[in-house]
mmCIF file of C-alpha atoms in Angstrom:
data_model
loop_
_atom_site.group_PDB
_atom_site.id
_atom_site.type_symbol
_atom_site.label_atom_id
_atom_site.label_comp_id
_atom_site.label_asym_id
_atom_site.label_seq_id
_atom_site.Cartn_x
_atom_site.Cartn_y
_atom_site.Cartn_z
ATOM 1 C CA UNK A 1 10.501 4.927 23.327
ATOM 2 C CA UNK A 2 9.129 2.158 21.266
ATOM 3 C CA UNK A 3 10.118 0.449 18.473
ATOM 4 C CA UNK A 4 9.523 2.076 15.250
ATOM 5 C CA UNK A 5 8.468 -0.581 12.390
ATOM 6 C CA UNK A 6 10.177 0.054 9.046
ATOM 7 C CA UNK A 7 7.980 -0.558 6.190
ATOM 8 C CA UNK A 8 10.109 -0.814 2.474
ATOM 9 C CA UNK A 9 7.699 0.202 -0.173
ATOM 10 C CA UNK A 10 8.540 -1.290 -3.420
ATOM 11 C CA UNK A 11 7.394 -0.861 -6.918
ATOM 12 C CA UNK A 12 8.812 -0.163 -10.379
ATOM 13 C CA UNK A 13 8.740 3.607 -11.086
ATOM 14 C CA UNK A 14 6.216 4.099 -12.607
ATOM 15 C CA UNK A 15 3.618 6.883 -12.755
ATOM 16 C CA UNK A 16 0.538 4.992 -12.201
ATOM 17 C CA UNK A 17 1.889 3.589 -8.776
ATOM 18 C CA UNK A 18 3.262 7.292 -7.562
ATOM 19 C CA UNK A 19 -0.500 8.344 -5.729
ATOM 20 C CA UNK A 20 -0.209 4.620 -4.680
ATOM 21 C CA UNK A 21 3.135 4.817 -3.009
ATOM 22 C CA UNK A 22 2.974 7.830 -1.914
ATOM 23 C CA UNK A 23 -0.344 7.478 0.124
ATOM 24 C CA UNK A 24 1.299 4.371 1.481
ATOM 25 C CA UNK A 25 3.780 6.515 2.873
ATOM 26 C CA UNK A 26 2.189 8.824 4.298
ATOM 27 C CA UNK A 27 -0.527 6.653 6.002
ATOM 28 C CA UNK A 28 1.969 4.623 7.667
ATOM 29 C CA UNK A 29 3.626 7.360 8.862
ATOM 30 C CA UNK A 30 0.633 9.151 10.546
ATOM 31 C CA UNK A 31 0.462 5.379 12.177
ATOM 32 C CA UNK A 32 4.005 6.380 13.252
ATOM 33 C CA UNK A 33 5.996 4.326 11.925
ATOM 34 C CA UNK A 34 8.975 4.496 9.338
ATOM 35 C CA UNK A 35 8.236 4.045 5.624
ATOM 36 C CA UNK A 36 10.983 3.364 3.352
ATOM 37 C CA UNK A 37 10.858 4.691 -0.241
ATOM 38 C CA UNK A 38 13.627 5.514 -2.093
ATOM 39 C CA UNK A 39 12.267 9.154 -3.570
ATOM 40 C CA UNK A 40 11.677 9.967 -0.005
ATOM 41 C CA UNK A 41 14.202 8.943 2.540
ATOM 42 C CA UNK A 42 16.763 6.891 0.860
ATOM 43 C CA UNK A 43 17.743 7.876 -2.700
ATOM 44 C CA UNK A 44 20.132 9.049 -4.332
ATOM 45 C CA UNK A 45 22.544 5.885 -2.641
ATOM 46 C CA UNK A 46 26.313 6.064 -1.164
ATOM 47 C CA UNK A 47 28.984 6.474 -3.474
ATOM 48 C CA UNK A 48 30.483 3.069 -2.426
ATOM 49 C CA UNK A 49 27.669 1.232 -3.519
ATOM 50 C CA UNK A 50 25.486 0.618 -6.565
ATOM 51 C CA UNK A 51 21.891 1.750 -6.391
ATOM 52 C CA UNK A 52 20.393 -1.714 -6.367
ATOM 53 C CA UNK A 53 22.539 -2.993 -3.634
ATOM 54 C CA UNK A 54 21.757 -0.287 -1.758
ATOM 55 C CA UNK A 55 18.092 -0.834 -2.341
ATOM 56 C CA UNK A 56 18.611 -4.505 -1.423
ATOM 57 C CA UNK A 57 20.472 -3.204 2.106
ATOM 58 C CA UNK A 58 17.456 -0.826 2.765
ATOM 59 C CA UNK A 59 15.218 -4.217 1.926
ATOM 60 C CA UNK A 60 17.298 -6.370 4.348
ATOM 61 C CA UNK A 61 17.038 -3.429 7.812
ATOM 62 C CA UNK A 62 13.466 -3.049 7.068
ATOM 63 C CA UNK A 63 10.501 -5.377 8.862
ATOM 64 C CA UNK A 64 8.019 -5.173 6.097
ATOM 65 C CA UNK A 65 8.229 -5.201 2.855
ATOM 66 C CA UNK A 66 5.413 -3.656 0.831
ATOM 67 C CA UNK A 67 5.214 -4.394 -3.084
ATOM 68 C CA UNK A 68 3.053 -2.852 -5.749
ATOM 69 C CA UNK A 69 3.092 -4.459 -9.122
ATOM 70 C CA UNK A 70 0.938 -3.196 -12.017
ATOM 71 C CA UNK A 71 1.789 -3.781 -15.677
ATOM 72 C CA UNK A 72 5.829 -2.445 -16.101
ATOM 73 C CA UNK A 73 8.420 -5.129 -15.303
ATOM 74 C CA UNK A 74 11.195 -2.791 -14.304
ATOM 75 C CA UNK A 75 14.522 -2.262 -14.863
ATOM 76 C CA UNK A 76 16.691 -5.514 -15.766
ATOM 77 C CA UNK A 77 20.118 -6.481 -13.886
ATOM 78 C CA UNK A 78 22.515 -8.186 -15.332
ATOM 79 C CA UNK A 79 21.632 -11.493 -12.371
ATOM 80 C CA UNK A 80 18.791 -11.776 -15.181
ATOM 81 C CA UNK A 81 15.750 -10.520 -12.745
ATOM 82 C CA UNK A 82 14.787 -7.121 -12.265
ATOM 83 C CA UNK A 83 15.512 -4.538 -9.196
ATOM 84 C CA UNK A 84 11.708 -5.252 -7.736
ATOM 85 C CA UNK A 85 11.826 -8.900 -8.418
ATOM 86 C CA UNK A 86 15.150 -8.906 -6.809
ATOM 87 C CA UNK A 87 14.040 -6.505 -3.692
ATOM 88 C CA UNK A 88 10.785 -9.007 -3.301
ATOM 89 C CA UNK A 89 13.753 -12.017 -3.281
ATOM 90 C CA UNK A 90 15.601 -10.758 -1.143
ATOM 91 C CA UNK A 91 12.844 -9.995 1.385
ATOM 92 C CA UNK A 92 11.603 -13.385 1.123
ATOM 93 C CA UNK A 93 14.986 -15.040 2.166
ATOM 94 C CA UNK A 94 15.374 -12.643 5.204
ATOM 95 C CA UNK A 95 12.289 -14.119 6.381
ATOM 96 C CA UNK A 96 10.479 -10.090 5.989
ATOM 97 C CA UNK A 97 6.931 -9.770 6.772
ATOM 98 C CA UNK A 98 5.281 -9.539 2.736
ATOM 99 C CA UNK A 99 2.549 -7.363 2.116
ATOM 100 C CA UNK A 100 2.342 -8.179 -1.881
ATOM 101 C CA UNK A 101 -0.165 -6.362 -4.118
ATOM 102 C CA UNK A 102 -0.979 -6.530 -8.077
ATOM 103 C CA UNK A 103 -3.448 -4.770 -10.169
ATOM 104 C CA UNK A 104 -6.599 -6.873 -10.255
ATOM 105 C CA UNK A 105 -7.205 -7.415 -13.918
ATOM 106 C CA UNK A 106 -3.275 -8.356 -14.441
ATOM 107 C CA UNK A 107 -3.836 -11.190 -11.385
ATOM 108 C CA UNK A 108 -6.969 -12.170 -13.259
ATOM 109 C CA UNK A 109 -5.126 -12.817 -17.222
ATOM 110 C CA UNK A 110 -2.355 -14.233 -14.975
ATOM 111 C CA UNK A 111 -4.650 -17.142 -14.067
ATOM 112 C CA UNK A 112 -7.305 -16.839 -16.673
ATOM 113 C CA UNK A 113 -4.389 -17.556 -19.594
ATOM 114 C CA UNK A 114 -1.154 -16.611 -19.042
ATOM 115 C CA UNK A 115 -0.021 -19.137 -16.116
ATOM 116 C CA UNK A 116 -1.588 -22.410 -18.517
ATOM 117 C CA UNK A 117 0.632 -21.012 -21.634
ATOM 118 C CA UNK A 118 3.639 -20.423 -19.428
ATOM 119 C CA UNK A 119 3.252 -24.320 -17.246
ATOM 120 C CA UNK A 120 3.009 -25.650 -20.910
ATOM 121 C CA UNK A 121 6.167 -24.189 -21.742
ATOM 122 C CA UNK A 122 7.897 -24.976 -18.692
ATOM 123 C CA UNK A 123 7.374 -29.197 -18.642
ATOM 124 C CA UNK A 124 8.120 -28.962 -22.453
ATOM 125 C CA UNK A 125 11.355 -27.332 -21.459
ATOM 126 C CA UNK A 126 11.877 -28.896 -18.482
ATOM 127 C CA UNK A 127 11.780 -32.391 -20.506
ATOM 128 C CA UNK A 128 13.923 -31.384 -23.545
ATOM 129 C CA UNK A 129 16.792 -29.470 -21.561
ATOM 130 C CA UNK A 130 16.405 -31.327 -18.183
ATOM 131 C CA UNK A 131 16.699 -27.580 -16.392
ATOM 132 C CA UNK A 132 13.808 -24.979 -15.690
ATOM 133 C CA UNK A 133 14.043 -21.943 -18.348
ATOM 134 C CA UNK A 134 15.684 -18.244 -17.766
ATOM 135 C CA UNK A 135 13.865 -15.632 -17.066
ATOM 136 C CA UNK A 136 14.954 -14.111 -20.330
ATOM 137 C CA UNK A 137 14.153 -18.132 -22.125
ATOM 138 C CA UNK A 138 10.580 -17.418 -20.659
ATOM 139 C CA UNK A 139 10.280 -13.961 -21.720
ATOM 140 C CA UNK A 140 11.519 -14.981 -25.258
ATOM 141 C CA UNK A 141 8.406 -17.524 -25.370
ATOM 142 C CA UNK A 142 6.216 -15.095 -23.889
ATOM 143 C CA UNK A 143 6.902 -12.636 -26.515
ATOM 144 C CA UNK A 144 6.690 -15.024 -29.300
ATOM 145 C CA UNK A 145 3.137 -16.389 -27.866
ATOM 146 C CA UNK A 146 1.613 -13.256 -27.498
ATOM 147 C CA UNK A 147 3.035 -12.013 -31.201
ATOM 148 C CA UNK A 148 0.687 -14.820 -32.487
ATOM 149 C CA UNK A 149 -2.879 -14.739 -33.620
ATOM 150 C CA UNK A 150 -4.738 -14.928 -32.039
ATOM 151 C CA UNK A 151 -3.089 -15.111 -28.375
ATOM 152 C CA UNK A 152 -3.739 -15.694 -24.672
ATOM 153 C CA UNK A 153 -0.434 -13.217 -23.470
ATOM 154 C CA UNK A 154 -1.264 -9.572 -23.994
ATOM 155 C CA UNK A 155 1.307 -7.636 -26.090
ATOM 156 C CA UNK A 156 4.406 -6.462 -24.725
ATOM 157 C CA UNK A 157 3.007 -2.763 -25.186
ATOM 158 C CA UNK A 158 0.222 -3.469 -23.006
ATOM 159 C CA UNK A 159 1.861 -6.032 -20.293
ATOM 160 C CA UNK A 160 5.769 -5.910 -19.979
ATOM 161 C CA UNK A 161 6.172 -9.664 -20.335
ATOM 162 C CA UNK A 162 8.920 -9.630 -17.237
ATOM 163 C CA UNK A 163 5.398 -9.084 -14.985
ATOM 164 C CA UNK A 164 4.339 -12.433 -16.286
ATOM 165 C CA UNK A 165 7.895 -14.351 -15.090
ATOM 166 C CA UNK A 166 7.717 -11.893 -11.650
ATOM 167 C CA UNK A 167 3.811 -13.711 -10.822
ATOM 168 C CA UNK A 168 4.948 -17.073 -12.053
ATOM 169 C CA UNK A 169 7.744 -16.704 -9.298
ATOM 170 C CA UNK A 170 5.974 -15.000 -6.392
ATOM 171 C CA UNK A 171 2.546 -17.482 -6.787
ATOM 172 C CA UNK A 172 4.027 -20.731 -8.006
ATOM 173 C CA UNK A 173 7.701 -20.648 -6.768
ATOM 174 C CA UNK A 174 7.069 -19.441 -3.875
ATOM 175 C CA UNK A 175 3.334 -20.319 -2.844
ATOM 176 C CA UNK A 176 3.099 -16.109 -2.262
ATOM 177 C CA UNK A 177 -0.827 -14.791 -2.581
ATOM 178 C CA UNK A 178 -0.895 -11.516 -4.018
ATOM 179 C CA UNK A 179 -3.775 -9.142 -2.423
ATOM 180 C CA UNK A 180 -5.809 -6.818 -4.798
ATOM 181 C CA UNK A 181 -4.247 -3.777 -5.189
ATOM 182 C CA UNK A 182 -5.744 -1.151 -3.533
ATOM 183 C CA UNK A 183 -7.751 1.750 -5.645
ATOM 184 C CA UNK A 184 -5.932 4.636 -5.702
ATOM 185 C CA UNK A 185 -6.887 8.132 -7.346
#
């Protein structure tokens, strides 16, 4: 029998990304294969365990990992990143095969604005507190940026700033590309 290839599919829950995910998982199973997805095979998690670590577990026995990332940042921890950015981390370090995705236009302000005003703020932080910022110290900035008028970071109401810190991680961090999301309907 061969070797079934297990495929996590990651994403913030949100409804935009639901036709998304859910094509994803059924395409790759018709290629038969095993998709992971939490409102399909793997949610609600063991008693024993919190949900995130048991996302993280179902991250770690998978071969691919599969993320979607379109304008919600997700659900905050209390390690200061959020459950996606910490299921793409801990992907990364287990050496998973990455298929990473992000919604054209939010790629496109990414490094049309938002990755100059975020370097800036980085090397000016960098030099006064002789550390890289938090995710939350970035957000902060972020939030006061794009509060100002006129301003290169979209509002908070259109782009949860925490997308802004995830991209800034996956691309510059981590040298990650990010494909164009596919179209989904």
């Amino acid at each position: 029998m061969p070797n079934l290839t297990k495929l996590f599919i990651s994403s913030v829950a949100q409804d935009a990304l639901t036709p998304l995910r859910n094509r994803t998982f059924e395409e790759f199973t018709l290629l038969g294969h095993q998709p992971e997805m939490y409102e399909r095979t793997f949610g609600p998690w063991p008693m024993d365990i919190s949900g995130v670590e048991h996302c993280l577990n179902m991250v770690r026995e998978s071969d691919i990992f599969c993320l979607f990332l379109y304008n919600k940042g997700g659900s905050m921890t209390d390690t200061g990143y959020t459950v996606t950015h910490r299921e793409f981390l801990s992907a990364l370090n287990a050496g998973k095969t990455l298929f990473l995705y992000a919604e054209p236009t939010i790629t496109k302000k990414y490094f049309m604005s938002v990755r100059r005003v975020m370097y800036s703020f980085i090397e000016r932080f960098k030099q006064s507190h002789r550390r890289e910022p938090s995710n939350r110290e970035l957000m902060d900035y972020l939030e006061l940026t794009a509060e100002a008028q006129p301003s290169d970071i979209p509002s908070k109401y259109e782009v949860d700033l925490y997308i802004w810190v995830m991209l800034y991680d996956i691309i510059d961090r981590h040298g990650k590309y990010l494909l164009d999301m596919p179209i989904w309907e």
